[in-house]
PDB file of C-alpha atoms and ligand atoms in Angstrom:
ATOM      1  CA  UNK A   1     105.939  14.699  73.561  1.00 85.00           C
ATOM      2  CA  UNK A   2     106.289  18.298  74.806  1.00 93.00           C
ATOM      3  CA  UNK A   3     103.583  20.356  74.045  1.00 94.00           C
ATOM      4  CA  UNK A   4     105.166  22.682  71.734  1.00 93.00           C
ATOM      5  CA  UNK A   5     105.682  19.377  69.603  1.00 92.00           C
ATOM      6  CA  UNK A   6     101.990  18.825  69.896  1.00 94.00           C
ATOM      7  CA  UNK A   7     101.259  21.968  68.599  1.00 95.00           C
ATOM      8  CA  UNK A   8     103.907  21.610  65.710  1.00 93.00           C
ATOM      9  CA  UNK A   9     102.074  18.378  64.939  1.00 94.00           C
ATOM     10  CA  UNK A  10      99.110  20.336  64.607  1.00 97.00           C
ATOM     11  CA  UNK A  11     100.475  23.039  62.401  1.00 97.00           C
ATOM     12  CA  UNK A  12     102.213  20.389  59.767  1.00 97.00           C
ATOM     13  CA  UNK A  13      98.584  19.247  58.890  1.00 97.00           C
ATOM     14  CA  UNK A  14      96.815  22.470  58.934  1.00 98.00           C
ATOM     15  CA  UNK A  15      94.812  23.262  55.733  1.00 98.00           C
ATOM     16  CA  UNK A  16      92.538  25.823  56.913  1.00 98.00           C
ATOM     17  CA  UNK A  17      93.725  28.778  54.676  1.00 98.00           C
ATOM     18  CA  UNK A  18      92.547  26.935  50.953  1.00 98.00           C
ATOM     19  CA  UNK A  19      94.127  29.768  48.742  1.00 98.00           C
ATOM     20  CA  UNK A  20      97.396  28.806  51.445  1.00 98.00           C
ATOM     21  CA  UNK A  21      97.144  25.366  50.730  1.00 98.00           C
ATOM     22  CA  UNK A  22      96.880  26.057  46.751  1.00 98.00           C
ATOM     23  CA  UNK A  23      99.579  27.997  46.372  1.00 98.00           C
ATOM     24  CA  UNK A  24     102.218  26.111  48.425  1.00 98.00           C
ATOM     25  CA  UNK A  25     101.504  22.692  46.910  1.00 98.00           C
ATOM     26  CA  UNK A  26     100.971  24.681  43.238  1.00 98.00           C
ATOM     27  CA  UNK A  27     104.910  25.489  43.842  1.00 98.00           C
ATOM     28  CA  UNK A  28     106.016  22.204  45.321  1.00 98.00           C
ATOM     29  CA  UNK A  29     104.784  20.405  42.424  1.00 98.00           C
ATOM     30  CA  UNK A  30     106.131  22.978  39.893  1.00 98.00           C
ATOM     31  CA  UNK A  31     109.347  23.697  41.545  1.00 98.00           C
ATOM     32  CA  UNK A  32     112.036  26.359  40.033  1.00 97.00           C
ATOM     33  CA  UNK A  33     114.614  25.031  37.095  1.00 97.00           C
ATOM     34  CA  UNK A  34     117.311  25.616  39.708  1.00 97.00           C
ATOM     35  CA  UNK A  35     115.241  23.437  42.284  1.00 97.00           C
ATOM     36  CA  UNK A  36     114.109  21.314  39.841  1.00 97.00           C
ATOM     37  CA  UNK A  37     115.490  18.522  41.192  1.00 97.00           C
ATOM     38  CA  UNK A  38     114.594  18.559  44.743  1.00 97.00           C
ATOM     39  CA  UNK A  39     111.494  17.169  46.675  1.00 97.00           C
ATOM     40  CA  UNK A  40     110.011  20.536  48.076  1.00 98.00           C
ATOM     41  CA  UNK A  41     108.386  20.570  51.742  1.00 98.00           C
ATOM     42  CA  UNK A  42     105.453  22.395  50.451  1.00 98.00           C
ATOM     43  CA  UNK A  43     103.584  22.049  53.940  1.00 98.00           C
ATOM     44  CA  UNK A  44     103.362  24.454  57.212  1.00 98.00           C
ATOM     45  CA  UNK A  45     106.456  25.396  58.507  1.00 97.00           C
ATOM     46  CA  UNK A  46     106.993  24.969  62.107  1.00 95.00           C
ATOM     47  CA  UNK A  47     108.471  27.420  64.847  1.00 95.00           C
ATOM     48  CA  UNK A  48     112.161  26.686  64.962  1.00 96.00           C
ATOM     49  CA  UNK A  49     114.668  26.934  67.793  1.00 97.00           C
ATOM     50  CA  UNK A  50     114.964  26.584  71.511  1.00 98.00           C
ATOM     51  CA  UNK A  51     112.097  26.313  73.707  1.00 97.00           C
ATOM     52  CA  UNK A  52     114.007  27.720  76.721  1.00 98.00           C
ATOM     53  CA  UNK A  53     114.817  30.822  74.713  1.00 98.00           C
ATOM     54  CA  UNK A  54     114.474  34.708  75.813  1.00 98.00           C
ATOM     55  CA  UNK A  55     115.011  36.138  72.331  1.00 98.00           C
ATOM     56  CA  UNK A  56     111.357  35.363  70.211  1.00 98.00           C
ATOM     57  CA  UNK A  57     111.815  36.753  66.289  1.00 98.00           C
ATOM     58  CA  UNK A  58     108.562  36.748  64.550  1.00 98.00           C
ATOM     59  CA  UNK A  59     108.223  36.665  60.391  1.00 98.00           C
ATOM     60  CA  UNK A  60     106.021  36.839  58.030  1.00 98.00           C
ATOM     61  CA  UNK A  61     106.012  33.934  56.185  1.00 98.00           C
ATOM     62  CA  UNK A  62     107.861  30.891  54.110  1.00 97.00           C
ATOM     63  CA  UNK A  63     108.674  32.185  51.076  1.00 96.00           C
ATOM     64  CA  UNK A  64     108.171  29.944  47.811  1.00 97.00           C
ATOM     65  CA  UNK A  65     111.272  28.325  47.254  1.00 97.00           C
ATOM     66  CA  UNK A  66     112.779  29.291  50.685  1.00 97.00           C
ATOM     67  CA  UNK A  67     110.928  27.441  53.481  1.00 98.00           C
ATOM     68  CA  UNK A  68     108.096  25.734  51.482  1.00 98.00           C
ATOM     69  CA  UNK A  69     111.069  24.072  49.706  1.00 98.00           C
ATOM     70  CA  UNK A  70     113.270  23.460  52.547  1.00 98.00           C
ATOM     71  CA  UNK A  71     110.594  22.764  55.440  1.00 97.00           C
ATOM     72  CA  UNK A  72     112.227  25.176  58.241  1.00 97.00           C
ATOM     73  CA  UNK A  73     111.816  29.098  58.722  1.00 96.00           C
ATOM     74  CA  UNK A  74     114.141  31.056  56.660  1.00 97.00           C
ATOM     75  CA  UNK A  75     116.456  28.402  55.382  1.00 98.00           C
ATOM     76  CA  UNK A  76     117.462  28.033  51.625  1.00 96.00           C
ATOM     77  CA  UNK A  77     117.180  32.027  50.561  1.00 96.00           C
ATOM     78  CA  UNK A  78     119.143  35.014  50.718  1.00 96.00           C
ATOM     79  CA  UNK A  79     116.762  36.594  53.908  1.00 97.00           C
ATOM     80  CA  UNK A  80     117.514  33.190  55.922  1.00 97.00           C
ATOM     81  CA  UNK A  81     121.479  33.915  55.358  1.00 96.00           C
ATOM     82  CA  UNK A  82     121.020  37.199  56.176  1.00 97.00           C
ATOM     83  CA  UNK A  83     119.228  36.240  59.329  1.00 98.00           C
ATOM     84  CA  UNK A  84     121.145  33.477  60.580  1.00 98.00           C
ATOM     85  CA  UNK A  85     124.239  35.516  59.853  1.00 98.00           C
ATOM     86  CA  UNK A  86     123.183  37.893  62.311  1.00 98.00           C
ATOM     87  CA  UNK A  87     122.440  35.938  64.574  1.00 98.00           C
ATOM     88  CA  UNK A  88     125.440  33.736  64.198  1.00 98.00           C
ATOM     89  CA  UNK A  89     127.365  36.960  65.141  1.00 98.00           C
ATOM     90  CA  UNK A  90     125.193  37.801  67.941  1.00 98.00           C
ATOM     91  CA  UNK A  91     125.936  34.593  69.716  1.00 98.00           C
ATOM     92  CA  UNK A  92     122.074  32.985  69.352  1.00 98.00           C
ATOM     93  CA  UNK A  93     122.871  30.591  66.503  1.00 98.00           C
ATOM     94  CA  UNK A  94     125.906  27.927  66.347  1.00 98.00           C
ATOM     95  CA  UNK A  95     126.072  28.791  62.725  1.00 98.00           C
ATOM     96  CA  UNK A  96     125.668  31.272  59.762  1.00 97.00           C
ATOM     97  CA  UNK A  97     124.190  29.290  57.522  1.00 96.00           C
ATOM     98  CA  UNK A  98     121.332  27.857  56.844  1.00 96.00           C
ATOM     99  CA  UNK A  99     120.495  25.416  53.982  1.00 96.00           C
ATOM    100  CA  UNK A 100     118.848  22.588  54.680  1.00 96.00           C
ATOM    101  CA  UNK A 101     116.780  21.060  57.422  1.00 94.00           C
ATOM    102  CA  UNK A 102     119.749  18.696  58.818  1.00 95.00           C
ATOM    103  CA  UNK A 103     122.517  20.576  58.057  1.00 97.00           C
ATOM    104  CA  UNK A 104     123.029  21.118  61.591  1.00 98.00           C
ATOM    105  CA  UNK A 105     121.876  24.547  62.524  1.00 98.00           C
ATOM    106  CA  UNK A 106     121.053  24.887  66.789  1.00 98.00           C
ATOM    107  CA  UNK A 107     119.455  27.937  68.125  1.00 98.00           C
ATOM    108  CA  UNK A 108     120.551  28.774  71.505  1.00 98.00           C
ATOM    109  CA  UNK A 109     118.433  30.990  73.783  1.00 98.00           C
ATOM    110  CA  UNK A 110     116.298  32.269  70.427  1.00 98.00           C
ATOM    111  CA  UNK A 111     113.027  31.140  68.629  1.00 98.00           C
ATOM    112  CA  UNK A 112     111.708  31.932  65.174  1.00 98.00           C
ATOM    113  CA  UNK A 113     108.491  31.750  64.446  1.00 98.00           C
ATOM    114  CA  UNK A 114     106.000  33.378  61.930  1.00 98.00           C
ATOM    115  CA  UNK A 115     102.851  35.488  61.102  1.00 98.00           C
ATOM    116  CA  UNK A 116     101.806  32.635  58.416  1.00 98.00           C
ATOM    117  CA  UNK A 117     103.175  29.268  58.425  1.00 98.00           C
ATOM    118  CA  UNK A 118     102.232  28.584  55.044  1.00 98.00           C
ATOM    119  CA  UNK A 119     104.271  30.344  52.052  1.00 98.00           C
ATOM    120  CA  UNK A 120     101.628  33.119  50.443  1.00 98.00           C
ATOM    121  CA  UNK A 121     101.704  34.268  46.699  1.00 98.00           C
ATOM    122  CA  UNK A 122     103.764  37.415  46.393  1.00 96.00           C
ATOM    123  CA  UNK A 123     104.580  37.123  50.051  1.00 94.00           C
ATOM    124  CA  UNK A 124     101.675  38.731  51.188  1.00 96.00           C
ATOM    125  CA  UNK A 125      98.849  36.705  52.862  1.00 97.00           C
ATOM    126  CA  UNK A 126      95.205  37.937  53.418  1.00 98.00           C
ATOM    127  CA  UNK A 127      93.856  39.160  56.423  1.00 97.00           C
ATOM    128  CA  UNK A 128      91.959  36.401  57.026  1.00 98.00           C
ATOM    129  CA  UNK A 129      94.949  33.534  56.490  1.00 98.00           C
ATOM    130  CA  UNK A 130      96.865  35.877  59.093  1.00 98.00           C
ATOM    131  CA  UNK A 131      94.115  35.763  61.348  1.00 97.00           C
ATOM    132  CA  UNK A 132      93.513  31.900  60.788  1.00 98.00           C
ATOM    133  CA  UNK A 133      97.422  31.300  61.734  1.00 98.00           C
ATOM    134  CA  UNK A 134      97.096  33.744  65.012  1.00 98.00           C
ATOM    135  CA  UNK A 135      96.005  30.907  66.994  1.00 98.00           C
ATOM    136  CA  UNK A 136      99.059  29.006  66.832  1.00 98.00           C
ATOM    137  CA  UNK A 137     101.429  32.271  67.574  1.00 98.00           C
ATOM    138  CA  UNK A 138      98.860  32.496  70.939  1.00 98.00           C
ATOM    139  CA  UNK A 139      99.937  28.783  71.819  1.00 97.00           C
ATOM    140  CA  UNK A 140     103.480  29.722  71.649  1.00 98.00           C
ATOM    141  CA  UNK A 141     104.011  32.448  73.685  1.00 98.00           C
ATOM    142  CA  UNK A 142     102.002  30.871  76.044  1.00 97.00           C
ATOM    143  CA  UNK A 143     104.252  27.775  75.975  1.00 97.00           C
ATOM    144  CA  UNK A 144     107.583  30.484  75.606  1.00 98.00           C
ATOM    145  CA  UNK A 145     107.594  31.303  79.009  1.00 97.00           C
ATOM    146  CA  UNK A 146     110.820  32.786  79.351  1.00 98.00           C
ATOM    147  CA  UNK A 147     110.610  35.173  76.713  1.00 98.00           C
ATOM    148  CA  UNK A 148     111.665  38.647  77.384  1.00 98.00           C
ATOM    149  CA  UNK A 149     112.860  40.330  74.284  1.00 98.00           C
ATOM    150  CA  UNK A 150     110.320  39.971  71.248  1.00 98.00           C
ATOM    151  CA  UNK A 151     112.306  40.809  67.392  1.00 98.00           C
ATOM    152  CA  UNK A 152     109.281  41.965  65.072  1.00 98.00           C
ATOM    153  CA  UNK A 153     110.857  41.384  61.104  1.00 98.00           C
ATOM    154  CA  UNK A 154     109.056  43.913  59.149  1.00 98.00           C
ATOM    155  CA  UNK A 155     106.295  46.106  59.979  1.00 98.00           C
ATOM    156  CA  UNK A 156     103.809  42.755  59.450  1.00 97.00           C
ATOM    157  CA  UNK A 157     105.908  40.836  61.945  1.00 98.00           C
ATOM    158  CA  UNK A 158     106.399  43.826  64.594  1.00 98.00           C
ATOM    159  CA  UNK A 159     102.356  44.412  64.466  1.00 98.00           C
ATOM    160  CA  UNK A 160     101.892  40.801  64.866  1.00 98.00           C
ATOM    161  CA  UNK A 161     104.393  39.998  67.418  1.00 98.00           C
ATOM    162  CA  UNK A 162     102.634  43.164  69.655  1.00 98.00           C
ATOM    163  CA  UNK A 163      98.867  42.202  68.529  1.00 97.00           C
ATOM    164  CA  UNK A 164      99.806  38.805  69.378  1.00 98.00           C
ATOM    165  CA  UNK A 165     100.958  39.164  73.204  1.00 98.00           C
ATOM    166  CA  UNK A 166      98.310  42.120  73.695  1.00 98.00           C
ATOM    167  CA  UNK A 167      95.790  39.171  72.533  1.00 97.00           C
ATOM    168  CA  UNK A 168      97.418  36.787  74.652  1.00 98.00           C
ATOM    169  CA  UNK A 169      96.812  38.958  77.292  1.00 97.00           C
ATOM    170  CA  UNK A 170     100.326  39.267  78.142  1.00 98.00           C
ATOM    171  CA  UNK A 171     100.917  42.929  77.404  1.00 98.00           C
ATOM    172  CA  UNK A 172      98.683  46.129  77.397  1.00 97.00           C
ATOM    173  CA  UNK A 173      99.120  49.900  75.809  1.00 94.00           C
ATOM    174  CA  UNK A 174      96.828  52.429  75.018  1.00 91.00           C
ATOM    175  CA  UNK A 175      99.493  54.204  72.097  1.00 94.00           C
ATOM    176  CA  UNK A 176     100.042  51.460  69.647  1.00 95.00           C
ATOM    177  CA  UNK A 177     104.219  51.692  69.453  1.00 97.00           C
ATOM    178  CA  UNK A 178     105.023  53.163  66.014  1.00 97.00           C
ATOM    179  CA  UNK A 179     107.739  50.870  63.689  1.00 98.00           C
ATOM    180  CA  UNK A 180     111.058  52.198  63.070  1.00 98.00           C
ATOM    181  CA  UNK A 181     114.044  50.179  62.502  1.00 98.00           C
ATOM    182  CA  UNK A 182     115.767  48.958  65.871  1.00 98.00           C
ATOM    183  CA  UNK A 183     113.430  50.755  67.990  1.00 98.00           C
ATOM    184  CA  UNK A 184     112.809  49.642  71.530  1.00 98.00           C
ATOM    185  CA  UNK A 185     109.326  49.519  73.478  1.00 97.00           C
ATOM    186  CA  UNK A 186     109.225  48.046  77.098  1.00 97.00           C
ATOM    187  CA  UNK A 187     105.849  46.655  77.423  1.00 98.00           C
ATOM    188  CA  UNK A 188     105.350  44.400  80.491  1.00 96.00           C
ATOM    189  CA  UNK A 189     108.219  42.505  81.459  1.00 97.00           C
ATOM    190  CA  UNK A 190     109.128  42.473  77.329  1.00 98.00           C
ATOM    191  CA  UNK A 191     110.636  44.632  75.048  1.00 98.00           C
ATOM    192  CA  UNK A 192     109.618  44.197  71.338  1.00 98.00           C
ATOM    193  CA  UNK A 193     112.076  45.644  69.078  1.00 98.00           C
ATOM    194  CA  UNK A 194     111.090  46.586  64.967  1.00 98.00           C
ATOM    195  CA  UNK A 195     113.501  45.842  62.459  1.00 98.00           C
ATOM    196  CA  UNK A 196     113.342  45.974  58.783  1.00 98.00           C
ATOM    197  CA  UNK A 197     112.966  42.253  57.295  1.00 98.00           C
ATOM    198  CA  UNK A 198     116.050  41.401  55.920  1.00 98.00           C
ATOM    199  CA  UNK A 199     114.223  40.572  52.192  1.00 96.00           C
ATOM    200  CA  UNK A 200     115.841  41.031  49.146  1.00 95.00           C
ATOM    201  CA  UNK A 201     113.146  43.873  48.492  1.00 95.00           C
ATOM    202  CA  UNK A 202     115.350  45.759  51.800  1.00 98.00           C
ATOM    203  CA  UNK A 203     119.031  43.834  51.892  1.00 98.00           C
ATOM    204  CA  UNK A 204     119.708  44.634  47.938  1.00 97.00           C
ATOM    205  CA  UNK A 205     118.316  48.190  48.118  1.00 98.00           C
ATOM    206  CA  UNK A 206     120.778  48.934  51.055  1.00 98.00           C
ATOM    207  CA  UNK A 207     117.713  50.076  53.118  1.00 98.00           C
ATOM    208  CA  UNK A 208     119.063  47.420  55.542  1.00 98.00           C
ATOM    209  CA  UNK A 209     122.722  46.662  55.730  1.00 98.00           C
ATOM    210  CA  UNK A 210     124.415  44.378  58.038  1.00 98.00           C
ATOM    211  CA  UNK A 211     125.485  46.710  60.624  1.00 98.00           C
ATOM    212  CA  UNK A 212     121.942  48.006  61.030  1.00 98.00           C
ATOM    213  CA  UNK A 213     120.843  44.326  61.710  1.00 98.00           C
ATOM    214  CA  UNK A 214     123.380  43.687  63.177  1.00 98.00           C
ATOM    215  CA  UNK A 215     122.705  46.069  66.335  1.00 98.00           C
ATOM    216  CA  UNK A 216     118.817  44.904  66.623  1.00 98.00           C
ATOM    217  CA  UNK A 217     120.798  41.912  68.126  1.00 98.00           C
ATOM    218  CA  UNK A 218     123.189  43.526  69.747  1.00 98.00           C
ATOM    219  CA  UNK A 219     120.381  45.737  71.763  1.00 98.00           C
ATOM    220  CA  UNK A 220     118.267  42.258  72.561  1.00 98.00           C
ATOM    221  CA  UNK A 221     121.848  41.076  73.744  1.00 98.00           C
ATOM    222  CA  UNK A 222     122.374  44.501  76.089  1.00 98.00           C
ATOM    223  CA  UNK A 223     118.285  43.783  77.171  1.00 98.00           C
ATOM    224  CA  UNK A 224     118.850  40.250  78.032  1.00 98.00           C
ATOM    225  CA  UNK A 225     122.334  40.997  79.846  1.00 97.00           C
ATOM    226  CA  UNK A 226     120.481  43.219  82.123  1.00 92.00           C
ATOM    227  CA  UNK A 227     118.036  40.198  83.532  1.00 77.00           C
TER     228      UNK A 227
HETATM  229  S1  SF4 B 301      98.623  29.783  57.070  1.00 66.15           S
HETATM  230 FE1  SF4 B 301      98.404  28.876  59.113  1.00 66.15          FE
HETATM  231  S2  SF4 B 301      96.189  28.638  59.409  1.00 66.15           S
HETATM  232 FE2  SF4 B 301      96.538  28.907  57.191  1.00 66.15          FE
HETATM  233  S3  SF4 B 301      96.740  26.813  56.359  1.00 66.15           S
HETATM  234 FE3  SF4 B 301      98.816  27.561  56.839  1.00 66.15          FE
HETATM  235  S4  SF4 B 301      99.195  26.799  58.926  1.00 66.15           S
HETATM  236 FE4  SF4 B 301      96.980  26.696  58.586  1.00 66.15          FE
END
């Protein structure tokens, strides 16, 4: 067993958030209408993607009937097909969609992972259930050694990804690097990139479009290219 399997091992049984634990069990029992007739995951959701990879994207969390349904990161709602669109395009994923957890989806040269593994209500997890799931982010990028370009989804995810390697004692800064969509910071040997999370709070508004997601990949492609 590799040791990012031990730590996903780990993760699947974690119950140390209780209002976490509530809430995504609370939903897998009660399931939507349109759901209503499948078995829901309604556990931790595990990193997802290749361990070799250079391109890290970092979340916030499962959403209700998205992940904690579905059991992977952003598969079975409208941000995972926007994501896994994108990065269809951009050459990281073997396909654009993303429904199930066998329906055949490989990452190539990118891992997703997450700011909270367990879905929160209203998407938006307490301090203290973000700090409870920061160990496991730490055991990652330690374990993701060839890492070099670091995709922060939404202001949560950006400020995690960078707290996250600055913890890890991977990266250092004295001026905290501001979020704006598809901006670049080298820090280190990495460059973390902010882009707006592809929710349906951003994608239906047109504050993100395609296009604009589309080149936060195509600038981790041009980083990567270079070596
Ligand atoms: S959010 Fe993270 S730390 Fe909290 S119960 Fe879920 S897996 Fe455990």
């Amino acid at each position: 067993m590799t040791q990012l399997q031990v730590i996903q091992r780990e993760i699947v049984s974690c119950r140390l958030c209780p209002r976490l634990v509530r809430w995504r069990e609370k939903v897998a029992r009660e399931k939507v209408k349109r759901f209503a007739d499948q078995k829901y995951w309604g556990k931790p959701i595990l990193g997802f993607g290749d361990p070799n990879a250079r391109l890290l994207l970092v979340g916030l969390a499962p959403a209700a009937h998205g992940g904690n349904r579905t059991g992977r990161m952003f598969t079975g709602d409208e941000s995972g097909n926007w994501l896994y669109r994108a990065l269809f395009r951009a050459g990281f994923a073997n396909q654009a969609t993303s429904t199930h957890r066998t329906d055949g989806l490989r990452l190539t040269d990118c891992y997703v992972t997450a700011t909270c593994r367990c879905a929160p209500p209203k998407n938006k997890p307490l301090p203290k259930e973000v700090a409870n799931c920061r160990p496991f982010l730490l055991r990652e990028i330690e374990l993701l050694r060839n890492v070099r370009v670091i995709v922060g989804l939404g202001r949560i995810g950006f400020e995690t990804a960078l707290n996250g390697y600055k913890e890890a004692g991977k990266i250092e800064f004295a001026r905290r690097p501001a979020f704006a969509h598809c901006a670049t910071n080298s820090l280190g040997p990495f460059t973390f990139i902010a882009s707006y999370h592809p929710s349906q709070q951003n994608t239906f508004t047109g504050k993100l479009t395609e296009p604009m997601f589309d080149r936060v990949f195509a600038s981790a492609r041009r980083i990567l290219a270079k070596g």
